[in-house]
Amino acid sequence: MREKWQKQMPLMAHIKDHPQSKELEAISTIIDATPTICEKVLQDLNRGKEQPRRTGANGMSADQVLRCAIVKVLFNFTYEELAFHIVDSHSLRWFCRIGIAQEGFQKSTLNSNIKRIGDAAWELINRDLLCYAKDQGIEKGRKIRTDCTCVESNIHPPTDSTLLWDAVRVLTRLILAVLEDYGKVPGFCNHCRRAKRRMLAVMNAKGESQRKAAYIDLLKMTRQVLGYARAAQTVIAIKVGSNPTGLACFEQIQHYAKLTEKVISQTQRRVIDNEKVPAQEKIVSLFEPHTDIIIKDRRETFYGHKICLTGGASNLILDCVIKRGNPADTDLAIPMLDRQKQIYRRYPLKVCFDGGFASKKNLKLAKLRKIKDVCFAKKRGLTETEMCRSEHVYHRLRRFRAGIESGISWLKRCMGLERCTWKGWEAFKSYVWSSIVAANLLTIARVKIAASPS
């Protein structure tokens, strides 16, 4: 049985007199003052269930799941660390609504419940917090700043040889599971040791001829293992019947076999045929196939996803868009402004953008939306008086824009936004939004603490 929140609060130790404990107390007050937040969490927790049960053991309430997710982000805990600290710390036990007599929750329980909160729910929670901040006079959304950054996926640096080696070892592991459960796979031979040697030979080759010879042999072995995987699927189909798609092993082999075909194709084209493969056609990880290649200012290459953030004068993150591919910043400026109208039902009066967003078309479209001052950090052929009412206003907004850089740095250093550790595209979006919600809760709490009399 799952509740939105506990109807009767358990006996709990009082929160300690410490700066971090005061922040947790302020965050708790904000959550209690915004009951719609827990409703959105409860909807996701009950998603996929025909009707919530009213019997059985009490599961985590929606309020507890939300609070544990926030603690995980704020303190950068793993699930194992989270399970320990929410019962070991008096302040975290109080914040997560765990009574003195309660044992807490296992790491698997915390993992399964927190992961059920989708990115759409996190985004709606963030908008509820923005409404709260507006009512409290903390953020009105009249002056905003927008910039893009990259959040990396949790993958190793990709090379063609390591991707082929990943394909060989993963498919071999699945084939061995088929051998154990369903019997012999025709012609199967374990090539893992040989494939690993060829992968290392590619990495340590002293010349192009040695490297290419090692690649040719590695490709040959990968194609053989792919053939074994297809044979294993046939074995499963014969043993189970005409429709084996519901079996986890069959679906995993099918999933990784398709990715292996792509890896073989791109390696053949790049290494053997000396062909340039477009970034959108490449695969850089078997385990996070959604990962994009992001080249930043022709200097650095990141493997993850591009996100576009909009911040306010209060340092709250007002909006976030997680993009597939590597779209140009100039294509994101106007959509981000339109999203501000969806949030606040009006456009801001002053907006600041990084230099990559600058274009005459974007300036014209922003002015048509009755935005008085539009500041691009780089002018790109535009004059200061075209963008703003005066040069003084332009320079003030340009200095104001720099604040989004510190905000992004803080999110990456303290909220785990440098690298997403959750697996899958949907989980990636949820991870980013959970970090933003936790950061906004902490920002609002600190403003409330600073404004309250000592």
CSV table of N, CA, C and O in Angstrom, one decimal, residues 230-284:
chain,number,residue,atom,x,y,z
A,230,ARG,N,23.3,-15.1,-33.5
A,230,ARG,CA,22.1,-15.4,-34.3
A,230,ARG,C,21.7,-16.9,-34.2
A,230,ARG,O,20.6,-17.3,-34.1
A,231,ALA,N,22.8,-17.8,-34.1
A,231,ALA,CA,22.5,-19.2,-33.9
A,231,ALA,C,21.9,-19.4,-32.5
A,231,ALA,O,21.0,-20.3,-32.3
A,232,ALA,N,22.3,-18.7,-31.5
A,232,ALA,CA,21.8,-18.8,-30.1
A,232,ALA,C,20.3,-18.4,-30.1
A,232,ALA,O,19.5,-19.0,-29.4
A,233,GLN,N,19.9,-17.4,-30.9
A,233,GLN,CA,18.5,-17.0,-31.0
A,233,GLN,C,17.7,-18.1,-31.6
A,233,GLN,O,16.6,-18.4,-31.1
A,234,THR,N,18.3,-18.8,-32.6
A,234,THR,CA,17.5,-19.9,-33.2
A,234,THR,C,17.3,-21.0,-32.2
A,234,THR,O,16.3,-21.7,-32.2
A,235,VAL,N,18.4,-21.3,-31.4
A,235,VAL,CA,18.2,-22.4,-30.4
A,235,VAL,C,17.1,-22.0,-29.4
A,235,VAL,O,16.3,-22.9,-29.0
A,236,ILE,N,17.1,-20.8,-28.9
A,236,ILE,CA,16.0,-20.3,-28.0
A,236,ILE,C,14.6,-20.5,-28.6
A,236,ILE,O,13.7,-21.0,-28.0
A,237,ALA,N,14.5,-20.1,-29.9
A,237,ALA,CA,13.2,-20.2,-30.6
A,237,ALA,C,12.8,-21.6,-30.7
A,237,ALA,O,11.6,-21.9,-30.6
A,238,ILE,N,13.7,-22.6,-31.0
A,238,ILE,CA,13.4,-24.0,-31.1
A,238,ILE,C,12.9,-24.6,-29.8
A,238,ILE,O,11.9,-25.3,-29.7
A,239,LYS,N,13.6,-24.2,-28.7
A,239,LYS,CA,13.3,-24.7,-27.4
A,239,LYS,C,12.0,-24.2,-26.8
A,239,LYS,O,11.3,-24.9,-26.1
A,240,VAL,N,11.8,-22.9,-27.0
A,240,VAL,CA,10.7,-22.2,-26.4
A,240,VAL,C,9.4,-22.3,-27.2
A,240,VAL,O,8.3,-22.5,-26.7
A,241,GLY,N,9.6,-22.1,-28.5
A,241,GLY,CA,8.4,-22.1,-29.4
A,241,GLY,C,8.5,-21.0,-30.4
A,241,GLY,O,9.5,-20.5,-30.7
A,242,SER,N,7.3,-20.7,-31.0
A,242,SER,CA,7.3,-19.8,-32.1
A,242,SER,C,7.5,-18.3,-31.7
A,242,SER,O,7.8,-17.5,-32.5
A,243,ASN,N,7.2,-18.0,-30.4
A,243,ASN,CA,7.3,-16.6,-30.0
A,243,ASN,C,8.2,-16.4,-28.8
A,243,ASN,O,7.7,-16.3,-27.7
A,244,PRO,N,9.5,-16.3,-29.0
A,244,PRO,CA,10.4,-16.2,-27.9
A,244,PRO,C,10.7,-14.7,-27.5
A,244,PRO,O,11.6,-14.5,-26.7
A,245,THR,N,10.0,-13.8,-28.1
A,245,THR,CA,10.4,-12.4,-27.9
A,245,THR,C,10.2,-11.9,-26.4
A,245,THR,O,10.7,-10.9,-26.0
A,246,GLY,N,9.4,-12.6,-25.7
A,246,GLY,CA,9.2,-12.2,-24.3
A,246,GLY,C,10.3,-12.5,-23.4
A,246,GLY,O,10.4,-12.0,-22.2
A,247,LEU,N,11.2,-13.4,-23.8
A,247,LEU,CA,12.3,-13.8,-22.9
A,247,LEU,C,13.4,-12.8,-22.9
A,247,LEU,O,13.8,-12.2,-23.9
A,248,ALA,N,13.9,-12.5,-21.7
A,248,ALA,CA,14.9,-11.4,-21.5
A,248,ALA,C,16.2,-11.8,-22.3
A,248,ALA,O,16.8,-10.9,-22.9
A,249,CYS,N,16.6,-13.0,-22.2
A,249,CYS,CA,17.9,-13.4,-22.9
A,249,CYS,C,17.8,-13.2,-24.4
A,249,CYS,O,18.7,-12.7,-25.0
A,250,PHE,N,16.6,-13.6,-25.0
A,250,PHE,CA,16.4,-13.4,-26.4
A,250,PHE,C,16.4,-12.0,-26.8
A,250,PHE,O,17.1,-11.6,-27.8
A,251,GLU,N,15.8,-11.1,-26.0
A,251,GLU,CA,15.7,-9.7,-26.4
A,251,GLU,C,17.0,-9.0,-26.2
A,251,GLU,O,17.4,-8.1,-26.9
A,252,GLN,N,17.8,-9.4,-25.2
A,252,GLN,CA,19.1,-8.9,-25.0
A,252,GLN,C,20.0,-9.2,-26.1
A,252,GLN,O,20.8,-8.3,-26.6
A,253,ILE,N,20.0,-10.4,-26.6
A,253,ILE,CA,20.9,-10.8,-27.7
A,253,ILE,C,20.4,-10.0,-29.0
A,253,ILE,O,21.3,-9.5,-29.7
A,254,GLN,N,19.1,-9.9,-29.2
A,254,GLN,CA,18.7,-9.1,-30.3
A,254,GLN,C,19.1,-7.7,-30.3
A,254,GLN,O,19.5,-7.1,-31.3
A,255,HIS,N,19.0,-7.1,-29.1
A,255,HIS,CA,19.4,-5.7,-28.8
A,255,HIS,C,20.9,-5.5,-29.1
A,255,HIS,O,21.3,-4.6,-29.9
A,256,TYR,N,21.7,-6.3,-28.5
A,256,TYR,CA,23.2,-6.1,-28.7
A,256,TYR,C,23.7,-6.5,-30.1
A,256,TYR,O,24.7,-6.0,-30.6
A,257,ALA,N,23.0,-7.5,-30.7
A,257,ALA,CA,23.3,-7.9,-32.1
A,257,ALA,C,23.1,-6.7,-33.0
A,257,ALA,O,24.0,-6.5,-33.9
A,258,LYS,N,22.0,-6.0,-32.9
A,258,LYS,CA,21.8,-4.8,-33.8
A,258,LYS,C,22.9,-3.7,-33.6
A,258,LYS,O,23.4,-3.2,-34.6
A,259,LEU,N,23.2,-3.5,-32.3
A,259,LEU,CA,24.3,-2.5,-32.1
A,259,LEU,C,25.6,-3.0,-32.6
A,259,LEU,O,26.4,-2.2,-33.1
A,260,THR,N,25.9,-4.3,-32.5
A,260,THR,CA,27.2,-4.8,-33.0
A,260,THR,C,27.3,-4.7,-34.5
A,260,THR,O,28.3,-4.3,-35.0
A,261,GLU,N,26.2,-4.9,-35.2
A,261,GLU,CA,26.1,-4.6,-36.7
A,261,GLU,C,26.5,-3.2,-37.0
A,261,GLU,O,27.3,-3.0,-38.0
A,262,LYS,N,26.0,-2.3,-36.2
A,262,LYS,CA,26.4,-0.8,-36.5
A,262,LYS,C,27.8,-0.6,-36.2
A,262,LYS,O,28.5,0.2,-36.9
A,263,VAL,N,28.4,-1.2,-35.1
A,263,VAL,CA,29.8,-1.0,-34.8
A,263,VAL,C,30.7,-1.6,-35.9
A,263,VAL,O,31.7,-1.0,-36.3
A,264,ILE,N,30.3,-2.8,-36.4
A,264,ILE,CA,31.1,-3.4,-37.4
A,264,ILE,C,31.1,-2.5,-38.7
A,264,ILE,O,32.1,-2.3,-39.4
A,265,SER,N,29.9,-2.0,-39.0
A,265,SER,CA,29.7,-1.2,-40.2
A,265,SER,C,30.6,0.1,-40.1
A,265,SER,O,31.3,0.4,-41.1
A,266,GLN,N,30.5,0.8,-39.0
A,266,GLN,CA,31.3,2.1,-38.9
A,266,GLN,C,32.8,1.8,-38.8
A,266,GLN,O,33.6,2.6,-39.4
A,267,THR,N,33.2,0.7,-38.2
A,267,THR,CA,34.6,0.4,-38.2
A,267,THR,C,35.1,0.0,-39.6
A,267,THR,O,36.2,0.5,-40.0
A,268,GLN,N,34.4,-0.7,-40.3
A,268,GLN,CA,34.7,-1.1,-41.7
A,268,GLN,C,34.9,0.2,-42.6
A,268,GLN,O,35.8,0.3,-43.3
A,269,ARG,N,33.9,1.1,-42.4
A,269,ARG,CA,33.9,2.3,-43.2
A,269,ARG,C,35.1,3.2,-42.8
A,269,ARG,O,35.8,3.8,-43.7
A,270,ARG,N,35.3,3.4,-41.5
A,270,ARG,CA,36.3,4.3,-41.1
A,270,ARG,C,37.7,3.8,-41.2
A,270,ARG,O,38.6,4.5,-41.7
A,271,VAL,N,38.0,2.6,-40.8
A,271,VAL,CA,39.3,2.1,-40.7
A,271,VAL,C,39.8,1.4,-42.0
A,271,VAL,O,40.9,1.6,-42.5
A,272,ILE,N,38.9,0.5,-42.5
A,272,ILE,CA,39.3,-0.3,-43.7
A,272,ILE,C,39.1,0.5,-45.0
A,272,ILE,O,40.0,0.5,-45.9
A,273,ASP,N,38.0,1.2,-45.1
A,273,ASP,CA,37.6,1.9,-46.4
A,273,ASP,C,38.1,3.4,-46.3
A,273,ASP,O,37.9,4.1,-47.3
A,274,ASN,N,38.6,3.9,-45.2
A,274,ASN,CA,39.1,5.3,-45.1
A,274,ASN,C,38.0,6.3,-45.4
A,274,ASN,O,38.2,7.3,-46.1
A,275,GLU,N,36.8,6.0,-45.0
A,275,GLU,CA,35.6,6.8,-45.2
A,275,GLU,C,35.2,7.6,-44.0
A,275,GLU,O,35.4,7.1,-42.9
A,276,LYS,N,34.8,8.9,-44.2
A,276,LYS,CA,34.4,9.7,-43.1
A,276,LYS,C,32.9,9.4,-42.7
A,276,LYS,O,32.1,9.5,-43.6
A,277,VAL,N,32.7,9.0,-41.5
A,277,VAL,CA,31.3,8.7,-41.1
A,277,VAL,C,30.8,9.9,-40.3
A,277,VAL,O,31.4,10.4,-39.4
A,278,PRO,N,29.6,10.4,-40.7
A,278,PRO,CA,29.0,11.5,-40.0
A,278,PRO,C,28.7,11.2,-38.5
A,278,PRO,O,28.4,10.0,-38.2
A,279,ALA,N,28.8,12.2,-37.7
A,279,ALA,CA,28.6,12.0,-36.3
A,279,ALA,C,27.3,11.4,-35.9
A,279,ALA,O,27.2,10.5,-35.0
A,280,GLN,N,26.2,11.8,-36.6
A,280,GLN,CA,24.9,11.3,-36.3
A,280,GLN,C,24.7,9.8,-36.7
A,280,GLN,O,23.8,9.2,-36.2
A,281,GLU,N,25.6,9.3,-37.5
A,281,GLU,CA,25.5,7.9,-37.9
A,281,GLU,C,26.4,7.0,-37.0
A,281,GLU,O,26.3,5.8,-37.1
A,282,LYS,N,27.2,7.6,-36.1
A,282,LYS,CA,28.1,6.8,-35.3
A,282,LYS,C,27.4,6.3,-34.0
A,282,LYS,O,26.5,6.9,-33.5
A,283,ILE,N,27.9,5.2,-33.5
A,283,ILE,CA,27.5,4.7,-32.2
A,283,ILE,C,28.8,4.7,-31.3
A,283,ILE,O,29.8,4.3,-31.7
A,284,VAL,N,28.7,5.3,-30.1
A,284,VAL,CA,29.9,5.5,-29.3
A,284,VAL,C,29.8,4.6,-28.0
A,284,VAL,O,30.8,4.6,-27.2
